[in-house]
Short mmCIF file of C-alpha atoms in Angstrom, two decimals:
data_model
loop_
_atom_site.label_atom_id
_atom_site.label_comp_id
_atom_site.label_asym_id
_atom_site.label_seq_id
_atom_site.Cartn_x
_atom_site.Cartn_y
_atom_site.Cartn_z
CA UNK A 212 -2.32 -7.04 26.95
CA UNK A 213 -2.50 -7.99 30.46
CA UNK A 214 -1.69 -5.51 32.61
CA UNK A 215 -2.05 -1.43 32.56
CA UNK A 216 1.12 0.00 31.03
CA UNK A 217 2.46 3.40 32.63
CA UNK A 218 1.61 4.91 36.09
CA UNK A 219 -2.13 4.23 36.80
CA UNK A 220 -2.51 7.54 39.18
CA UNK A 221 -4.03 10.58 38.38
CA UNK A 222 -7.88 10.10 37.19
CA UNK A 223 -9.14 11.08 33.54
CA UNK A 224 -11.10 14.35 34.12
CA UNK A 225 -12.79 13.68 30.69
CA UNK A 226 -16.16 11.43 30.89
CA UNK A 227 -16.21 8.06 28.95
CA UNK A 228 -18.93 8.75 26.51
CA UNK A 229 -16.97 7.35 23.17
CA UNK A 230 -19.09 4.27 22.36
CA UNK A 231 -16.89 1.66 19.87
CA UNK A 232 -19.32 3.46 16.71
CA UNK A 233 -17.79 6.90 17.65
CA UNK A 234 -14.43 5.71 18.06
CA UNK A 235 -14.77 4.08 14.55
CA UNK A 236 -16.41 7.49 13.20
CA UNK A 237 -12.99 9.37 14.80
CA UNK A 238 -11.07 6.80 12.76
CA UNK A 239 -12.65 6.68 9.50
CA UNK A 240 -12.72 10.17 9.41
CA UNK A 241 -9.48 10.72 10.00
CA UNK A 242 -8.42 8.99 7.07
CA UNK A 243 -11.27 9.74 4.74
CA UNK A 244 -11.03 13.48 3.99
CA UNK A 245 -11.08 16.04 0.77
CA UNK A 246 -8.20 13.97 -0.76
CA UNK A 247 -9.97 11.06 -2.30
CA UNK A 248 -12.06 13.44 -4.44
CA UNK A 249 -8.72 14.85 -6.67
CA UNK A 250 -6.46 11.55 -6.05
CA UNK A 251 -8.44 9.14 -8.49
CA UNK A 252 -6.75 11.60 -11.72
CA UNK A 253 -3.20 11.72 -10.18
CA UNK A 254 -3.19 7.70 -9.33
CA UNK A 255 -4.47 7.24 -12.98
CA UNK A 256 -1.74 8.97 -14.25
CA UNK A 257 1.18 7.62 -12.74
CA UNK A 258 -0.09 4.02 -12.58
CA UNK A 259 -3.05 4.22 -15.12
CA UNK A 260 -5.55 1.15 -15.53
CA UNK A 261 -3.52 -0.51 -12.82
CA UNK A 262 -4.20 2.36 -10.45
CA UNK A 263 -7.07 0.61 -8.55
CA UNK A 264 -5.06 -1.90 -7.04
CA UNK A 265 -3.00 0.72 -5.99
CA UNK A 266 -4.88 1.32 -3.20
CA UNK A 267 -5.16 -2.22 -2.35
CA UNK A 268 -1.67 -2.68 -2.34
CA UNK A 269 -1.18 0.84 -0.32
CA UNK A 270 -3.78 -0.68 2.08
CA UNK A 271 -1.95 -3.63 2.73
CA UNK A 272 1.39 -1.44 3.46
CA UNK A 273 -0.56 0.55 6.23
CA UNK A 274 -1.86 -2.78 7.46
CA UNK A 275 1.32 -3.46 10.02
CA UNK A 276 1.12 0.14 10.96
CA UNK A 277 -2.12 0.34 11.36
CA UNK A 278 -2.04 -3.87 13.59
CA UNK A 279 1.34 -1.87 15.64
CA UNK A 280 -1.23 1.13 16.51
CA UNK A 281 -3.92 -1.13 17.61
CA UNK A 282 -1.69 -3.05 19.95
CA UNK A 283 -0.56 0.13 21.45
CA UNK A 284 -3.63 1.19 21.71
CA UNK A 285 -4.97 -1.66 23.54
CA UNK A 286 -1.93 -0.93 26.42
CA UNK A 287 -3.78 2.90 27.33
CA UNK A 288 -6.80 3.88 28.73
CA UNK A 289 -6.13 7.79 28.89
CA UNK A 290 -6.49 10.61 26.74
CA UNK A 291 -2.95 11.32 24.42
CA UNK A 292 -2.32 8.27 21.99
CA UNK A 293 0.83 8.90 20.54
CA UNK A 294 1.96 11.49 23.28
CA UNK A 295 1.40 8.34 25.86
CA UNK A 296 2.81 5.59 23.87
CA UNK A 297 6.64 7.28 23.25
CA UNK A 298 6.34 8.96 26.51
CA UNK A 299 5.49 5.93 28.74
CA UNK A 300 8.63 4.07 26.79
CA UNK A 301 11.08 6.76 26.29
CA UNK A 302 9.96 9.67 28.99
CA UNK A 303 8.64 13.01 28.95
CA UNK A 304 11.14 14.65 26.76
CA UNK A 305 10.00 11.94 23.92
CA UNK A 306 6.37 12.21 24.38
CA UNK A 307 5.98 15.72 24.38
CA UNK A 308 8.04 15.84 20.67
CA UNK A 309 5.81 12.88 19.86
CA UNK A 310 2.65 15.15 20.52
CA UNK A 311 4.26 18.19 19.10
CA UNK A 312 4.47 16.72 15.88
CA UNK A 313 1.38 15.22 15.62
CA UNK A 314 -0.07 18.70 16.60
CA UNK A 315 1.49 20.57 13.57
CA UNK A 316 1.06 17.90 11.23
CA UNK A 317 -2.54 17.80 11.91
CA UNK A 318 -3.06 22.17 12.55
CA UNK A 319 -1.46 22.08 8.47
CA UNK A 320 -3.95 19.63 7.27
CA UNK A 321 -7.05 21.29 9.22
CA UNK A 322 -5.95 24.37 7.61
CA UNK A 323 -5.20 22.51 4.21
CA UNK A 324 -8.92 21.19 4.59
CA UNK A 325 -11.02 24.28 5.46
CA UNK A 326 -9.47 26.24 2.33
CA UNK A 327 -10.48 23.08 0.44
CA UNK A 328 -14.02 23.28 2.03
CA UNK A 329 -14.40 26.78 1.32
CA UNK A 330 -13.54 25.94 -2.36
CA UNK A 331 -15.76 23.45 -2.80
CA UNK A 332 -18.65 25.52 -1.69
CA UNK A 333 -17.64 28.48 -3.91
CA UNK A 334 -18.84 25.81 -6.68
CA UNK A 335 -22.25 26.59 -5.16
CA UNK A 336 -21.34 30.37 -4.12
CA UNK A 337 -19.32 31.97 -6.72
CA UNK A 338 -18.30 35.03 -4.44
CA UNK A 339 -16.18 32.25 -2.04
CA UNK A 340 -13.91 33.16 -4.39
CA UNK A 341 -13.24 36.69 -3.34
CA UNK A 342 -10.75 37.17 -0.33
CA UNK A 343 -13.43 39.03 2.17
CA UNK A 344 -15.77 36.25 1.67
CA UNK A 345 -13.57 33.83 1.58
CA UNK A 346 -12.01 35.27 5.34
CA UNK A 347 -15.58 35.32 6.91
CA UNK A 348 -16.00 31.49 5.46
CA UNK A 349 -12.89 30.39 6.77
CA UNK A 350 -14.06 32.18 10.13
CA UNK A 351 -16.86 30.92 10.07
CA UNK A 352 -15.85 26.99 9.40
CA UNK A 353 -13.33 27.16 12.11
CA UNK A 354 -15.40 29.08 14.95
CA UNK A 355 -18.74 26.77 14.02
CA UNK A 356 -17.10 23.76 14.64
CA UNK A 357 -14.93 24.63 17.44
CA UNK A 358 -18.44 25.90 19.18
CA UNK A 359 -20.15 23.04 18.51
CA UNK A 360 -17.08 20.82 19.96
CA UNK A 361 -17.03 22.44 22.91
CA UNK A 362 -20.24 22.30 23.81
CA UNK A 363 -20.45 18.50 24.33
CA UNK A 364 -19.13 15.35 23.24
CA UNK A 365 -22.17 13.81 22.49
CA UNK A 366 -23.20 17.07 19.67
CA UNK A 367 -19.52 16.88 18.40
CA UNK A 368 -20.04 12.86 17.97
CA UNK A 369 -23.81 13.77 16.26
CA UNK A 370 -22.79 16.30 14.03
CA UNK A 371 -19.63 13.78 12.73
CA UNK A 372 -22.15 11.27 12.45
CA UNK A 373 -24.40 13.41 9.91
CA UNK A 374 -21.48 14.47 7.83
CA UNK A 375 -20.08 10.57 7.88
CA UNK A 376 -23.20 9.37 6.38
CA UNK A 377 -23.54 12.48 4.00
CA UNK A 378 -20.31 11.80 3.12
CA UNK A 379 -20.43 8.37 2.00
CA UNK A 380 -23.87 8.00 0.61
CA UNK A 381 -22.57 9.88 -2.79
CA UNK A 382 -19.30 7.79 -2.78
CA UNK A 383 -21.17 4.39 -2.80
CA UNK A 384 -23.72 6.13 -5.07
CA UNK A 385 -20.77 6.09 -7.22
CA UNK A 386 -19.43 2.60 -7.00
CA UNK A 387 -22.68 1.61 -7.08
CA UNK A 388 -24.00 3.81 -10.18
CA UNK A 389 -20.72 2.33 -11.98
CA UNK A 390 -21.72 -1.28 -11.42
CA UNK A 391 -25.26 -1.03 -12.18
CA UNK A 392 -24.78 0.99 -15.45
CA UNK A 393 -21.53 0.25 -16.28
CA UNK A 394 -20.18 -3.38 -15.26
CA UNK A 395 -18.38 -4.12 -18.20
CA UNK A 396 -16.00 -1.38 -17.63
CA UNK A 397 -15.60 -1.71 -14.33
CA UNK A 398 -14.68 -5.45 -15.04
CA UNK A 399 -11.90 -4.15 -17.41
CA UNK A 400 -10.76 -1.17 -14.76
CA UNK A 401 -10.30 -4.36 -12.26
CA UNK A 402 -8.61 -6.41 -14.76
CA UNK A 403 -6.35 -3.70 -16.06
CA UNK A 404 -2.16 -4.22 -16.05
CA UNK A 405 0.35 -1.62 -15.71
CA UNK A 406 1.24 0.48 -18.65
CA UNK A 407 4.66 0.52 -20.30
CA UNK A 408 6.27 4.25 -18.74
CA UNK A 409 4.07 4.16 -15.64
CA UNK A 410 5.51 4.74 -12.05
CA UNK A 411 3.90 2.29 -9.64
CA UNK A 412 6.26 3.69 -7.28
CA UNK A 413 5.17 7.31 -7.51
CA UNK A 414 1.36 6.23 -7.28
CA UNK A 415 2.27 3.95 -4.20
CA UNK A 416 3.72 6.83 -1.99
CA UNK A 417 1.24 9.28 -3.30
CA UNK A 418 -1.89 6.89 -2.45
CA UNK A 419 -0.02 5.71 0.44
CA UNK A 420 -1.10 9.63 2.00
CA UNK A 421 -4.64 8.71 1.66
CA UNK A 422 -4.52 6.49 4.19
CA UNK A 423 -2.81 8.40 7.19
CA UNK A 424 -5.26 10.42 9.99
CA UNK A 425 -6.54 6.64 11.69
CA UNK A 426 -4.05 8.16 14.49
CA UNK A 427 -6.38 10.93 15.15
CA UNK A 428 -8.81 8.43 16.36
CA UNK A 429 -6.56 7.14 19.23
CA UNK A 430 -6.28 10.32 21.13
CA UNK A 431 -9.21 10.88 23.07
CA UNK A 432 -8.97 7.01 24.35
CA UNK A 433 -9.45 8.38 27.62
CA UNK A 434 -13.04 9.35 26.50
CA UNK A 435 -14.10 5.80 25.38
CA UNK A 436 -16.19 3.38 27.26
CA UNK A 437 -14.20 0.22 26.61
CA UNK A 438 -10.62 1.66 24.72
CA UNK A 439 -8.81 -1.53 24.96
CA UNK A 440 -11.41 -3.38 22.94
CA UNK A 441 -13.19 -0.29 20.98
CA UNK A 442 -9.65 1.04 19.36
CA UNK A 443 -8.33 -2.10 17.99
CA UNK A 444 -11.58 -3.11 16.43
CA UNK A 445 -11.63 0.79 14.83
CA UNK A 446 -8.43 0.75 13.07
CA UNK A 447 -9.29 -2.45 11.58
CA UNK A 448 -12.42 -1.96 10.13
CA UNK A 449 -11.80 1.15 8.96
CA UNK A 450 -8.55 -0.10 6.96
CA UNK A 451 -11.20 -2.57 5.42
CA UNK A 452 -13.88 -0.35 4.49
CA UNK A 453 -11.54 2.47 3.25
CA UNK A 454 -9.53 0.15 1.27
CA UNK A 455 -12.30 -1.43 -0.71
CA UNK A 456 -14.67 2.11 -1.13
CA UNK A 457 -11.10 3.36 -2.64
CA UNK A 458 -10.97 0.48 -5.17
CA UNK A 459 -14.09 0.84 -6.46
CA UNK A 460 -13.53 4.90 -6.38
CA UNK A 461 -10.82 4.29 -8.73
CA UNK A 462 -12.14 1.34 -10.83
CA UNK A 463 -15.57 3.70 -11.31
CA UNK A 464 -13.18 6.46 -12.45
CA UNK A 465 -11.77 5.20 -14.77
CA UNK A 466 -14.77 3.27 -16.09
CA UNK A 467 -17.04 6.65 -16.64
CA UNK A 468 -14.25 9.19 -17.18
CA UNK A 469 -12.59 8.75 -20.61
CA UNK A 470 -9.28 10.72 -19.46
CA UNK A 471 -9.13 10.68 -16.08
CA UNK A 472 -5.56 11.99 -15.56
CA UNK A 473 -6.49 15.28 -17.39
CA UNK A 474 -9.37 16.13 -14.86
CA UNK A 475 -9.25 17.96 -11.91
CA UNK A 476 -12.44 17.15 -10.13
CA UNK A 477 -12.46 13.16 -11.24
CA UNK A 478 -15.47 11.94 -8.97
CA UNK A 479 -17.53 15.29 -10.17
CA UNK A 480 -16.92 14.08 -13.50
CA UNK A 481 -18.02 10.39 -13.02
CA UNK A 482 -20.96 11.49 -11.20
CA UNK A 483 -22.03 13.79 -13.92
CA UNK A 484 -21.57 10.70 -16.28
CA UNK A 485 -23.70 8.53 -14.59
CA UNK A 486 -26.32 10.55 -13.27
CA UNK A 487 -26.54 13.58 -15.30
CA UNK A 488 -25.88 17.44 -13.63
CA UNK A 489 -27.66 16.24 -10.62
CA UNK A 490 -24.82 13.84 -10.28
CA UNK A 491 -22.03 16.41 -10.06
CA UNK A 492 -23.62 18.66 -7.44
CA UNK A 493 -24.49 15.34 -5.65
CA UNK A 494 -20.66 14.27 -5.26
CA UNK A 495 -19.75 18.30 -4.41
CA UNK A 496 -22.02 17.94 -1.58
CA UNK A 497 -20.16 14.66 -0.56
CA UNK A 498 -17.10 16.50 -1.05
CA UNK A 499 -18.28 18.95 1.39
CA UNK A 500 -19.55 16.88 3.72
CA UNK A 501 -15.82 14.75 3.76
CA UNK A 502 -14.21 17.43 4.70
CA UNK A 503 -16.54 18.51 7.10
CA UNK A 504 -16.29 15.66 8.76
CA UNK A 505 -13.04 15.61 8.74
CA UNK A 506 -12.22 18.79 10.38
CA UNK A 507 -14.90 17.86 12.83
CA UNK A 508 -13.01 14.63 13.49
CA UNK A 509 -9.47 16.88 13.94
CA UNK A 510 -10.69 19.46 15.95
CA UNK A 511 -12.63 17.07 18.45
CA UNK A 512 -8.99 15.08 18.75
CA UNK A 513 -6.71 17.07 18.06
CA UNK A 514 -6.80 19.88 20.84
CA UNK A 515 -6.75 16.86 23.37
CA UNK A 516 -2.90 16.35 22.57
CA UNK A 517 -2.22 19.41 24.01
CA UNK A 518 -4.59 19.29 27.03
CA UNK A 519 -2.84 15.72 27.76
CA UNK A 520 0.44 17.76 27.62
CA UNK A 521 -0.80 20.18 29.77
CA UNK A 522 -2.11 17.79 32.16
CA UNK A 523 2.00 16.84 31.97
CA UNK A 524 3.16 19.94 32.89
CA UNK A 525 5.14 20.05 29.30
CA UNK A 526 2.52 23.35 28.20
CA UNK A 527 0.88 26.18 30.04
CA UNK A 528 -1.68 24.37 32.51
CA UNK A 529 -4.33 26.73 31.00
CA UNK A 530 -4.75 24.19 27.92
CA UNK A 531 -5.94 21.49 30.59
CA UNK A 532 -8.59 23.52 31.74
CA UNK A 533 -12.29 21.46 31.69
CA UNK A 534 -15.33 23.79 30.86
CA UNK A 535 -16.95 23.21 33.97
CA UNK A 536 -20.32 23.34 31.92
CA UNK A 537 -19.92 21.27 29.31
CA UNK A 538 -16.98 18.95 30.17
CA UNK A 539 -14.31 19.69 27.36
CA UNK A 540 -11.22 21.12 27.09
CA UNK A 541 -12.80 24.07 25.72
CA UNK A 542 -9.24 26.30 26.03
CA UNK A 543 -7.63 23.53 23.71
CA UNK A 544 -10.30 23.46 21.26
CA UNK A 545 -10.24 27.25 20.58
CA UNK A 546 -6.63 27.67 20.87
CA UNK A 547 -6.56 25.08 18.16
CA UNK A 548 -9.54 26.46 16.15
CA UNK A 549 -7.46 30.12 16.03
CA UNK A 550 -4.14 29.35 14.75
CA UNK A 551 -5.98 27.10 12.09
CA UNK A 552 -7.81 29.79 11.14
CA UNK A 553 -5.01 32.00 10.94
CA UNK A 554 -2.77 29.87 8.68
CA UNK A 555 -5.60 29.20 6.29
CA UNK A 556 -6.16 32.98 6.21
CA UNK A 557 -2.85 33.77 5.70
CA UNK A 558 -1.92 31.33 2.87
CA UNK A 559 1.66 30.78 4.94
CA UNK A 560 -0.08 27.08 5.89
CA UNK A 561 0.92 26.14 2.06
CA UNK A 562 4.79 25.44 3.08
CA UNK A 563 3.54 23.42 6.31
CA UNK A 564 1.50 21.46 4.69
CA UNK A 565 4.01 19.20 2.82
CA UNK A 566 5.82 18.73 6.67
CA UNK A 567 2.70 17.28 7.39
CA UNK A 568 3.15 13.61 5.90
CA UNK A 569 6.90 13.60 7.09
CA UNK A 570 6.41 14.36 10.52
CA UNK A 571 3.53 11.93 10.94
CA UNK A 572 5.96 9.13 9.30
CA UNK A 573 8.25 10.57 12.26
CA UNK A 574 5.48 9.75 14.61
CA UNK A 575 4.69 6.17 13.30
CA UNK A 576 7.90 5.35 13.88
CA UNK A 577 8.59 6.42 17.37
CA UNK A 578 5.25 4.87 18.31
CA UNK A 579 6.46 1.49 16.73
CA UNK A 580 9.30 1.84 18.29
CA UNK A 581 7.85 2.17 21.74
CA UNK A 582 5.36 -1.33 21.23
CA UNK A 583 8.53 -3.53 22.28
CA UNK A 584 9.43 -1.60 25.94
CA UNK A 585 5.47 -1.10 25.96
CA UNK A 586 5.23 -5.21 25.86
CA UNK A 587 7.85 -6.30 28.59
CA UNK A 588 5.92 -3.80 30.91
CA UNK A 589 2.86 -5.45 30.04
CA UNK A 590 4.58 -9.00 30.66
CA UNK A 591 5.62 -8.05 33.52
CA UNK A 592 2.76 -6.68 35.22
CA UNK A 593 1.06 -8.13 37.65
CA UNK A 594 -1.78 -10.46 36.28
CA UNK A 595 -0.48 -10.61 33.07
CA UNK A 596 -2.88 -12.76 30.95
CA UNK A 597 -0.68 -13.70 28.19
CA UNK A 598 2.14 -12.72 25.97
CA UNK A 599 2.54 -10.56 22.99
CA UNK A 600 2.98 -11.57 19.54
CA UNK A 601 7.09 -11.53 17.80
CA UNK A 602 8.73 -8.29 15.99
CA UNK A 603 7.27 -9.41 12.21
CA UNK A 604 4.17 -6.53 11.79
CA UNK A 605 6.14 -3.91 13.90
CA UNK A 606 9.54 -4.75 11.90
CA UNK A 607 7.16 -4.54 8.61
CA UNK A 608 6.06 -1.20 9.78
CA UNK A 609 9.30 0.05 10.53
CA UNK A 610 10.22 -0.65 6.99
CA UNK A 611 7.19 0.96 5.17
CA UNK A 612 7.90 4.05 7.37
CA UNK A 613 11.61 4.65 6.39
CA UNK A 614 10.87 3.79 2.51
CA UNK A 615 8.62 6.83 2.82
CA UNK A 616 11.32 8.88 5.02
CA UNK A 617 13.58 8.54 1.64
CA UNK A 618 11.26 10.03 -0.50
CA UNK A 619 11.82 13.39 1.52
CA UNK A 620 13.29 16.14 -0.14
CA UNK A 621 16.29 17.92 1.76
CA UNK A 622 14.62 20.99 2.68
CA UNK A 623 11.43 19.37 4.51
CA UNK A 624 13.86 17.39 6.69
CA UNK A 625 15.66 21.14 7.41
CA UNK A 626 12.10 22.59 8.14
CA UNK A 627 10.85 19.85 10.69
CA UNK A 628 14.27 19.40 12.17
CA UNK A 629 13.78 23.37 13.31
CA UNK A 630 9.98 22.95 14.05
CA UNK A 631 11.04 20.35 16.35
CA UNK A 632 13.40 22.35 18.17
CA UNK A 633 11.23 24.83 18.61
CA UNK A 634 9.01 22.65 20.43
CA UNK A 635 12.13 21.61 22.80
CA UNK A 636 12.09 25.44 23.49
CA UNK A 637 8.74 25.49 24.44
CA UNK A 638 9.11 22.30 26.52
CA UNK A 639 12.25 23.62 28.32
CA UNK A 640 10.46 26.96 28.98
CA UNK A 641 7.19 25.51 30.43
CA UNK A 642 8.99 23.08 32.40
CA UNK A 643 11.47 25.93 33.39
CA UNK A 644 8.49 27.78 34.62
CA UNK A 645 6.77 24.68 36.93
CA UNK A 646 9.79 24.03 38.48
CA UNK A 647 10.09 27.14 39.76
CA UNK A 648 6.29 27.21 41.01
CA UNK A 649 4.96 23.56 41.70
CA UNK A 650 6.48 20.57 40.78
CA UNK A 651 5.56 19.24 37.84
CA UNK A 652 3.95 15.35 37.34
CA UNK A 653 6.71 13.00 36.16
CA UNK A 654 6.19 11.39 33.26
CA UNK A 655 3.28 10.78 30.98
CA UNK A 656 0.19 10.06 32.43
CA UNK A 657 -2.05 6.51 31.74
CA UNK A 658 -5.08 6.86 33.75
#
């Protein structure tokens, strides 16, 4: 867009050291996590040899999401993403829900994910299983990566790295095992119809979840070198390459697997198929590492939600504290890294974790809902370049988002209603507190 949208004052206390690759790691990681290993048997049975396209057609329902996110993302410069979109548009009060949610809905799935990690390596370590060992896993999952965020961008963007590439080496070792050995049944996966009985619907929602975490990506923007350009080009390469390793995920499923609804590990199974045992501790060590990589990816985003609200004066202005040494919110990060660790101890994560999808739907939606005040500001700034494009791929988004909002059941909308309002009480209480010390900066920040 043309012009900076928001208040440009205030500087971003964060270095720029995000280069478009790590942005696009951030991203892709987001997205990509634990999931894709177990969805494959679900997919096939609700939508069975149809299920591939599935994902194409769940990848081209996140597409105007996804084209709404990059244009917002291409108004900010600063550290927040979905905390600065609603809260430039619709003030303080809006933003700070907008981050709230986002920060619960991605604490569940962190939590969600390391109890999934700490399965998958009790495939190699039997005594995972037992609770002690299990605790000092979990412990030592969320304290490892929370040490090595903090010490440094640049490790935290290494270390994702690694576990991206040792992540997707086994998954195209699939789709590529099922095309050289198999091509004949991968030709009939991609040419399969949909079954009398089957529920496209179903599978379309449930694969629909596979897609959501590009979001995470956005929020350190005030950490990238060139966020305007970088972000945009993320989300849409990573919708592309996600979209077609799923499809060929799916088609090598159900081209090696001879029941693939009545398997729990689906991938582990194909892999063992086409190369042997070797094959199925191959794709558990991708497992592994997709999951790694996604926590890495939350835990290096996430905690910057609530250091931009801090900055805001909406929390406690010790979660915008900057290690001195290694430049990160290092207060944020292990704040985050403890009550994840607590919740996947405790096993009390398991009812949060279905508020998770919902409340990032919520989110989606108050973002899209920002992009038209976000554009007139733009407009009308001064040296605006040009104009923004018409309502079509935000009005499309809008539509995909409340479709999902009516698959939720009663009680989740009950749940997040009250999580909600107990992030109003926290917002009136911290904002109680500044007023009666310093005054506290108006309105969300866009440095």
């Amino acid at each position: 867009m043309g012009g900076r949208t928001g208040p440009s004052s205030g500087t971003e206390p964060l270095g720029r050291q995000l280069s478009g690759l790590a942005v696009w790691l951030l991203v892709i990681n987001g997205i990509i996590g634990g999931g894709i290993f177990g969805l494959p048997a679900e997919a096939g049975r609700l939508a069975g040899t149809f299920s591939p396209w599935v994902f194409v057609i769940c990848a081209a329902l996140m597409l105007p999401v996804m084209l709404s996110f990059a244009e917002l993302a291409s108004h900010f410069e600063g550290t927040g993403g979905p905390v600065r979109y609603v809260g430039t548009a619709f003030g303080a009060f809006a933003g700070f829900q907008a981050g709230w949610a986002y920060y619960v809905a991605r604490l569940t799935a962190f939590s969600a994910n390391a109890v999934l990690l700490v399965s998958a390596i009790g495939y190699f370590l039997p005594a995972a299983d037992q609770p002690a060992v299990r605790l000092v896993l979990l412990l030592a999952v969320c304290a490892g990566l929370a040490a090595i965020t903090v010490v440094g961008t640049r490790n935290a963007m290494n270390s994702l790295g690694y576990l991206t590439v040792l992540k997707f080496l086994p998954l195209l070792a699939l789709v590529g095992g099922g095309l050289w050995q198999r091509p004949e049944a991968m030709r009939q996966a991609l040419r399969g119809s949909l079954p009398v009985g089957s529920d496209l619907g179903a599978a379309v929602f449930l694969v629909f979840y596979a897609f959501v975490g590009f979001e995470s990506g956005l929020v350190p923007a005030g950490e990238a070198r060139d966020p305007r350009r970088d972000m945009p080009r993320a989300l849409l390469w990573a919708i592309g390459v996600v979209a077609i390793l799923y499809l060929g995920l799916q088609a090598t499923s159900l081209a090696t697997v001879p029941d693939v609804a009545a398997t729990k590990r689906p991938l582990v199974e194909a892999g063992s198929a086409l190369f042997g045992p070797i094959g199925a501790v191959v794709v558990m060590t991708g497992m592994a590492a997709s999951v790694g990589g996604n926590l890495a990816g939350t835990l290096f985003s996430t905690p910057r939600v609530t250091y931009a609200l801090a900055l805001d004066g909406a929390l406690p202005g010790w979660f915008a504290r900057v290690s001195p040494r290694f430049g990160t919110p290092s207060v944020s990060i292990f704040a985050f890294a403890v009550a994840a660790f607590l919740l996947a101890a405790s096993g009390s994560f398991v009812w949060l974790a279905g508020l998770s999808v919902l409340t990032r739907v919520l989110i989606y939606l108050g973002c899209v809902a920002a992009l038209p005040t976000l554009r007139r500001r733009a407009e009308n700034a001064p040296g605006a370049a040009r104009r923004s494009s018409g309502l079509l791929v935000p009005g499309l988004a809008v539509v995909v988002c409340l479709a999902l909002l009516t698959q939720a059941k009663l009680a989740d909308c009950i749940a997040t209603a009250a999580l909600l309002g107990a992030g109003s009480l926290l917002y009136a209480l911290s904002r109680g507190r500044r007023r009666g010390s310093a005054p506290a900066p108006k309105g969300p920040r866009s440095s």
